């Protein structure tokens, strides 16, 4: 579950009972979210992003639910031993896998360093989707696993108006799949 989320000043980030985050409020056409989270896992191979179609969680919203048409331009993951990110380390992302890649918009485009490319799922916007962003090397907890790992995950959405409205982040353990 995220500890803190930073975004546009008018954005509201509402943590749901299932650990997902619902984004509400007025957002600029191009935006990014920074999620601060921590994990007590001794070894982490990657992070999974679930993009939810958000029809079930939208019941209490004032506006009509939007389908999950999104463009995730870039993902950046940093880690640190403290919540303030005094000495952050940017993790190298080696691979991205997803349940669905729209033609021309595979999840790998979200880690290619190019803000003109992106991961998206337009033709299946009414369904939940996920992508796992695999680290080049597993992240091993320091101090024998007794110290939590802090993460700062930046979700850059540079495509005008096509953003993520509900999401969930979780750690992934085990080995990354063969490329």
PDB file of C-alpha atoms in Angstrom:
ATOM      1  CA  UNK A   1       0.000   0.000   0.000  1.00  0.00           C
ATOM      2  CA  UNK A   2       1.405   3.403  -0.916  1.00  0.00           C
ATOM      3  CA  UNK A   3       2.571   5.616   1.921  1.00  0.00           C
ATOM      4  CA  UNK A   4       2.351   8.873  -0.020  1.00  0.00           C
ATOM      5  CA  UNK A   5       1.337   9.937  -3.530  1.00  0.00           C
ATOM      6  CA  UNK A   6       2.329  13.195  -5.203  1.00  0.00           C
ATOM      7  CA  UNK A   7       0.723  14.574  -8.355  1.00  0.00           C
ATOM      8  CA  UNK A   8      -0.964  17.669  -9.772  1.00  0.00           C
ATOM      9  CA  UNK A   9      -2.023  20.137  -7.041  1.00  0.00           C
ATOM     10  CA  UNK A  10      -5.767  19.637  -7.709  1.00  0.00           C
ATOM     11  CA  UNK A  11      -5.508  15.852  -7.849  1.00  0.00           C
ATOM     12  CA  UNK A  12      -6.927  13.742  -5.055  1.00  0.00           C
ATOM     13  CA  UNK A  13      -5.452  10.294  -4.462  1.00  0.00           C
ATOM     14  CA  UNK A  14      -7.916   8.085  -2.605  1.00  0.00           C
ATOM     15  CA  UNK A  15      -6.526   4.811  -1.253  1.00  0.00           C
ATOM     16  CA  UNK A  16      -9.159   2.069  -1.469  1.00  0.00           C
ATOM     17  CA  UNK A  17      -9.669  -0.872   0.895  1.00  0.00           C
ATOM     18  CA  UNK A  18      -8.024  -3.246  -1.621  1.00  0.00           C
ATOM     19  CA  UNK A  19      -4.842  -1.129  -1.724  1.00  0.00           C
ATOM     20  CA  UNK A  20      -5.636   0.446  -5.085  1.00  0.00           C
ATOM     21  CA  UNK A  21      -5.513   4.203  -5.578  1.00  0.00           C
ATOM     22  CA  UNK A  22      -8.343   6.126  -7.201  1.00  0.00           C
ATOM     23  CA  UNK A  23      -7.300   9.409  -8.814  1.00  0.00           C
ATOM     24  CA  UNK A  24      -9.919  12.141  -8.690  1.00  0.00           C
ATOM     25  CA  UNK A  25     -10.030  15.897  -9.146  1.00  0.00           C
ATOM     26  CA  UNK A  26      -8.891  18.161 -11.954  1.00  0.00           C
ATOM     27  CA  UNK A  27      -5.755  16.920 -13.663  1.00  0.00           C
ATOM     28  CA  UNK A  28      -3.655  18.721 -16.254  1.00  0.00           C
ATOM     29  CA  UNK A  29      -3.619  17.230 -19.771  1.00  0.00           C
ATOM     30  CA  UNK A  30      -0.130  15.810 -19.158  1.00  0.00           C
ATOM     31  CA  UNK A  31       0.697  14.521 -15.698  1.00  0.00           C
ATOM     32  CA  UNK A  32       2.846  12.264 -13.584  1.00  0.00           C
ATOM     33  CA  UNK A  33       2.256  10.539 -10.287  1.00  0.00           C
ATOM     34  CA  UNK A  34       4.988   9.816  -7.768  1.00  0.00           C
ATOM     35  CA  UNK A  35       4.189   6.997  -5.401  1.00  0.00           C
ATOM     36  CA  UNK A  36       6.221   6.512  -2.228  1.00  0.00           C
ATOM     37  CA  UNK A  37       5.920   2.973  -0.870  1.00  0.00           C
ATOM     38  CA  UNK A  38       7.869   0.548   1.264  1.00  0.00           C
ATOM     39  CA  UNK A  39       8.395  -3.184   1.318  1.00  0.00           C
ATOM     40  CA  UNK A  40       9.696  -5.608   3.926  1.00  0.00           C
ATOM     41  CA  UNK A  41      10.362  -8.339   1.330  1.00  0.00           C
ATOM     42  CA  UNK A  42      13.945  -9.682   1.597  1.00  0.00           C
ATOM     43  CA  UNK A  43      14.331  -9.918  -2.209  1.00  0.00           C
ATOM     44  CA  UNK A  44      12.362  -8.084  -4.892  1.00  0.00           C
ATOM     45  CA  UNK A  45      12.610  -8.828  -8.608  1.00  0.00           C
ATOM     46  CA  UNK A  46      10.280  -6.115  -9.894  1.00  0.00           C
ATOM     47  CA  UNK A  47       7.163  -4.041  -9.422  1.00  0.00           C
ATOM     48  CA  UNK A  48       3.730  -4.807 -10.803  1.00  0.00           C
ATOM     49  CA  UNK A  49       1.361  -2.043 -11.858  1.00  0.00           C
ATOM     50  CA  UNK A  50      -2.314  -2.939 -12.104  1.00  0.00           C
ATOM     51  CA  UNK A  51      -4.317  -0.434 -14.148  1.00  0.00           C
ATOM     52  CA  UNK A  52      -7.939  -0.901 -13.146  1.00  0.00           C
ATOM     53  CA  UNK A  53     -10.880  -0.187 -15.405  1.00  0.00           C
ATOM     54  CA  UNK A  54     -12.365   1.357 -12.262  1.00  0.00           C
ATOM     55  CA  UNK A  55     -16.011   0.645 -12.869  1.00  0.00           C
ATOM     56  CA  UNK A  56     -16.505  -1.152  -9.482  1.00  0.00           C
ATOM     57  CA  UNK A  57     -14.646   1.435  -7.352  1.00  0.00           C
ATOM     58  CA  UNK A  58     -16.266   4.409  -9.073  1.00  0.00           C
ATOM     59  CA  UNK A  59     -19.622   4.046  -7.259  1.00  0.00           C
ATOM     60  CA  UNK A  60     -18.958   6.941  -4.877  1.00  0.00           C
ATOM     61  CA  UNK A  61     -17.618   9.273  -7.553  1.00  0.00           C
ATOM     62  CA  UNK A  62     -19.469  12.401  -8.611  1.00  0.00           C
ATOM     63  CA  UNK A  63     -18.609  11.988 -12.272  1.00  0.00           C
ATOM     64  CA  UNK A  64     -19.388   9.167 -14.659  1.00  0.00           C
ATOM     65  CA  UNK A  65     -16.753   6.376 -14.658  1.00  0.00           C
ATOM     66  CA  UNK A  66     -14.226   6.602 -17.457  1.00  0.00           C
ATOM     67  CA  UNK A  67     -12.912   3.530 -19.248  1.00  0.00           C
ATOM     68  CA  UNK A  68      -9.254   2.784 -18.588  1.00  0.00           C
ATOM     69  CA  UNK A  69      -7.848   4.303 -21.786  1.00  0.00           C
ATOM     70  CA  UNK A  70      -4.356   5.265 -20.775  1.00  0.00           C
ATOM     71  CA  UNK A  71      -0.862   5.959 -22.022  1.00  0.00           C
ATOM     72  CA  UNK A  72       1.991   5.233 -19.634  1.00  0.00           C
ATOM     73  CA  UNK A  73       4.935   7.075 -21.156  1.00  0.00           C
ATOM     74  CA  UNK A  74       7.744   6.184 -18.759  1.00  0.00           C
ATOM     75  CA  UNK A  75       8.240   4.391 -15.469  1.00  0.00           C
ATOM     76  CA  UNK A  76      11.100   5.345 -13.175  1.00  0.00           C
ATOM     77  CA  UNK A  77      11.790   3.419  -9.978  1.00  0.00           C
ATOM     78  CA  UNK A  78      14.131   4.659  -7.279  1.00  0.00           C
ATOM     79  CA  UNK A  79      14.977   3.030  -3.988  1.00  0.00           C
ATOM     80  CA  UNK A  80      16.406   4.287  -0.723  1.00  0.00           C
ATOM     81  CA  UNK A  81      16.861   3.161   2.838  1.00  0.00           C
ATOM     82  CA  UNK A  82      14.798   6.056   4.216  1.00  0.00           C
ATOM     83  CA  UNK A  83      11.447   7.680   3.464  1.00  0.00           C
ATOM     84  CA  UNK A  84      13.068  11.041   2.650  1.00  0.00           C
ATOM     85  CA  UNK A  85      15.166   9.497  -0.155  1.00  0.00           C
ATOM     86  CA  UNK A  86      18.322  11.129   1.162  1.00  0.00           C
ATOM     87  CA  UNK A  87      20.509   9.018  -1.168  1.00  0.00           C
ATOM     88  CA  UNK A  88      18.229   7.500  -3.836  1.00  0.00           C
ATOM     89  CA  UNK A  89      19.358   4.905  -6.339  1.00  0.00           C
ATOM     90  CA  UNK A  90      17.606   4.656  -9.714  1.00  0.00           C
ATOM     91  CA  UNK A  91      16.962   1.017 -10.524  1.00  0.00           C
ATOM     92  CA  UNK A  92      17.766  -0.252 -13.987  1.00  0.00           C
ATOM     93  CA  UNK A  93      14.686  -1.854 -15.527  1.00  0.00           C
ATOM     94  CA  UNK A  94      15.591  -4.784 -17.739  1.00  0.00           C
ATOM     95  CA  UNK A  95      12.229  -6.017 -18.940  1.00  0.00           C
ATOM     96  CA  UNK A  96       8.518  -5.236 -18.986  1.00  0.00           C
ATOM     97  CA  UNK A  97       5.808  -7.859 -19.348  1.00  0.00           C
ATOM     98  CA  UNK A  98       2.056  -7.284 -19.531  1.00  0.00           C
ATOM     99  CA  UNK A  99      -1.223  -9.129 -19.823  1.00  0.00           C
ATOM    100  CA  UNK A 100      -2.072  -7.120 -22.940  1.00  0.00           C
ATOM    101  CA  UNK A 101      -0.165  -4.874 -25.329  1.00  0.00           C
ATOM    102  CA  UNK A 102      -2.122  -2.721 -27.749  1.00  0.00           C
ATOM    103  CA  UNK A 103      -0.508  -3.033 -31.215  1.00  0.00           C
ATOM    104  CA  UNK A 104       2.356  -0.547 -31.340  1.00  0.00           C
ATOM    105  CA  UNK A 105       2.104   0.161 -27.591  1.00  0.00           C
ATOM    106  CA  UNK A 106       3.838  -2.710 -25.752  1.00  0.00           C
ATOM    107  CA  UNK A 107       4.771  -2.357 -22.062  1.00  0.00           C
ATOM    108  CA  UNK A 108       8.451  -2.227 -23.064  1.00  0.00           C
ATOM    109  CA  UNK A 109       7.771   1.280 -24.442  1.00  0.00           C
ATOM    110  CA  UNK A 110       7.268   2.478 -20.843  1.00  0.00           C
ATOM    111  CA  UNK A 111      10.930   1.726 -20.038  1.00  0.00           C
ATOM    112  CA  UNK A 112      12.649   2.776 -23.273  1.00  0.00           C
ATOM    113  CA  UNK A 113      13.573   6.315 -22.155  1.00  0.00           C
ATOM    114  CA  UNK A 114      11.525   7.895 -24.966  1.00  0.00           C
ATOM    115  CA  UNK A 115       8.651  10.200 -23.905  1.00  0.00           C
ATOM    116  CA  UNK A 116       7.102   9.851 -27.377  1.00  0.00           C
ATOM    117  CA  UNK A 117       6.360   6.139 -26.895  1.00  0.00           C
ATOM    118  CA  UNK A 118       4.088   4.467 -24.358  1.00  0.00           C
ATOM    119  CA  UNK A 119       2.235   1.403 -23.078  1.00  0.00           C
ATOM    120  CA  UNK A 120      -1.526   1.460 -23.589  1.00  0.00           C
ATOM    121  CA  UNK A 121      -4.583  -0.743 -23.939  1.00  0.00           C
ATOM    122  CA  UNK A 122      -7.238   1.188 -25.865  1.00  0.00           C
ATOM    123  CA  UNK A 123      -9.201  -1.642 -27.453  1.00  0.00           C
ATOM    124  CA  UNK A 124      -9.642  -3.329 -24.057  1.00  0.00           C
ATOM    125  CA  UNK A 125     -10.251  -0.179 -22.013  1.00  0.00           C
ATOM    126  CA  UNK A 126     -13.127  -1.706 -20.047  1.00  0.00           C
ATOM    127  CA  UNK A 127     -10.876  -4.414 -18.606  1.00  0.00           C
ATOM    128  CA  UNK A 128      -8.202  -4.345 -15.904  1.00  0.00           C
ATOM    129  CA  UNK A 129      -4.618  -4.644 -17.142  1.00  0.00           C
ATOM    130  CA  UNK A 130      -1.217  -5.162 -15.549  1.00  0.00           C
ATOM    131  CA  UNK A 131       2.440  -4.733 -16.375  1.00  0.00           C
ATOM    132  CA  UNK A 132       5.433  -5.950 -14.419  1.00  0.00           C
ATOM    133  CA  UNK A 133       8.616  -3.916 -14.571  1.00  0.00           C
ATOM    134  CA  UNK A 134      11.540  -6.238 -13.855  1.00  0.00           C
ATOM    135  CA  UNK A 135      14.777  -5.015 -12.287  1.00  0.00           C
ATOM    136  CA  UNK A 136      18.064  -5.839 -14.005  1.00  0.00           C
ATOM    137  CA  UNK A 137      19.219  -7.302 -10.683  1.00  0.00           C
ATOM    138  CA  UNK A 138      17.020  -8.377  -7.757  1.00  0.00           C
ATOM    139  CA  UNK A 139      16.888  -5.881  -4.945  1.00  0.00           C
ATOM    140  CA  UNK A 140      18.175  -7.548  -1.775  1.00  0.00           C
ATOM    141  CA  UNK A 141      17.225  -5.986   1.570  1.00  0.00           C
ATOM    142  CA  UNK A 142      20.054  -4.550   3.627  1.00  0.00           C
ATOM    143  CA  UNK A 143      20.774  -5.319   7.284  1.00  0.00           C
ATOM    144  CA  UNK A 144      19.749  -8.952   6.935  1.00  0.00           C
ATOM    145  CA  UNK A 145      16.257  -8.023   5.742  1.00  0.00           C
ATOM    146  CA  UNK A 146      15.353  -6.108   8.915  1.00  0.00           C
ATOM    147  CA  UNK A 147      15.351  -2.711   7.200  1.00  0.00           C
ATOM    148  CA  UNK A 148      12.479  -1.921   4.773  1.00  0.00           C
ATOM    149  CA  UNK A 149      13.162  -0.846   1.216  1.00  0.00           C
ATOM    150  CA  UNK A 150      11.594   2.448   0.223  1.00  0.00           C
ATOM    151  CA  UNK A 151      10.456   2.992  -3.362  1.00  0.00           C
ATOM    152  CA  UNK A 152       9.659   6.131  -5.304  1.00  0.00           C
ATOM    153  CA  UNK A 153       7.797   5.131  -8.446  1.00  0.00           C
ATOM    154  CA  UNK A 154       7.202   7.804 -11.073  1.00  0.00           C
ATOM    155  CA  UNK A 155       4.414   7.099 -13.556  1.00  0.00           C
ATOM    156  CA  UNK A 156       4.871   9.603 -16.399  1.00  0.00           C
ATOM    157  CA  UNK A 157       1.818  10.156 -18.585  1.00  0.00           C
ATOM    158  CA  UNK A 158       2.767  12.560 -21.380  1.00  0.00           C
ATOM    159  CA  UNK A 159      -0.051  11.719 -23.800  1.00  0.00           C
ATOM    160  CA  UNK A 160      -2.676  14.452 -23.531  1.00  0.00           C
ATOM    161  CA  UNK A 161      -5.742  13.392 -21.537  1.00  0.00           C
ATOM    162  CA  UNK A 162      -5.075   9.635 -21.560  1.00  0.00           C
ATOM    163  CA  UNK A 163      -4.147   8.860 -17.987  1.00  0.00           C
ATOM    164  CA  UNK A 164      -4.463   6.206 -15.339  1.00  0.00           C
ATOM    165  CA  UNK A 165      -7.459   6.815 -13.070  1.00  0.00           C
ATOM    166  CA  UNK A 166      -7.143   3.818 -10.765  1.00  0.00           C
ATOM    167  CA  UNK A 167      -4.080   1.689 -10.090  1.00  0.00           C
ATOM    168  CA  UNK A 168      -2.368  -0.638  -7.650  1.00  0.00           C
ATOM    169  CA  UNK A 169       1.357  -1.251  -7.141  1.00  0.00           C
ATOM    170  CA  UNK A 170       2.834  -4.414  -5.646  1.00  0.00           C
ATOM    171  CA  UNK A 171       6.246  -6.027  -5.349  1.00  0.00           C
ATOM    172  CA  UNK A 172       7.179  -9.141  -7.303  1.00  0.00           C
ATOM    173  CA  UNK A 173       9.471 -11.815  -5.920  1.00  0.00           C
ATOM    174  CA  UNK A 174      11.088 -14.748  -7.690  1.00  0.00           C
ATOM    175  CA  UNK A 175      12.944 -14.764 -10.989  1.00  0.00           C
ATOM    176  CA  UNK A 176      12.273 -12.583 -13.955  1.00  0.00           C
ATOM    177  CA  UNK A 177      11.078 -14.481 -17.055  1.00  0.00           C
ATOM    178  CA  UNK A 178      13.486 -15.279 -19.850  1.00  0.00           C
ATOM    179  CA  UNK A 179      13.431 -12.620 -22.546  1.00  0.00           C
TER     180      UNK A 179
END
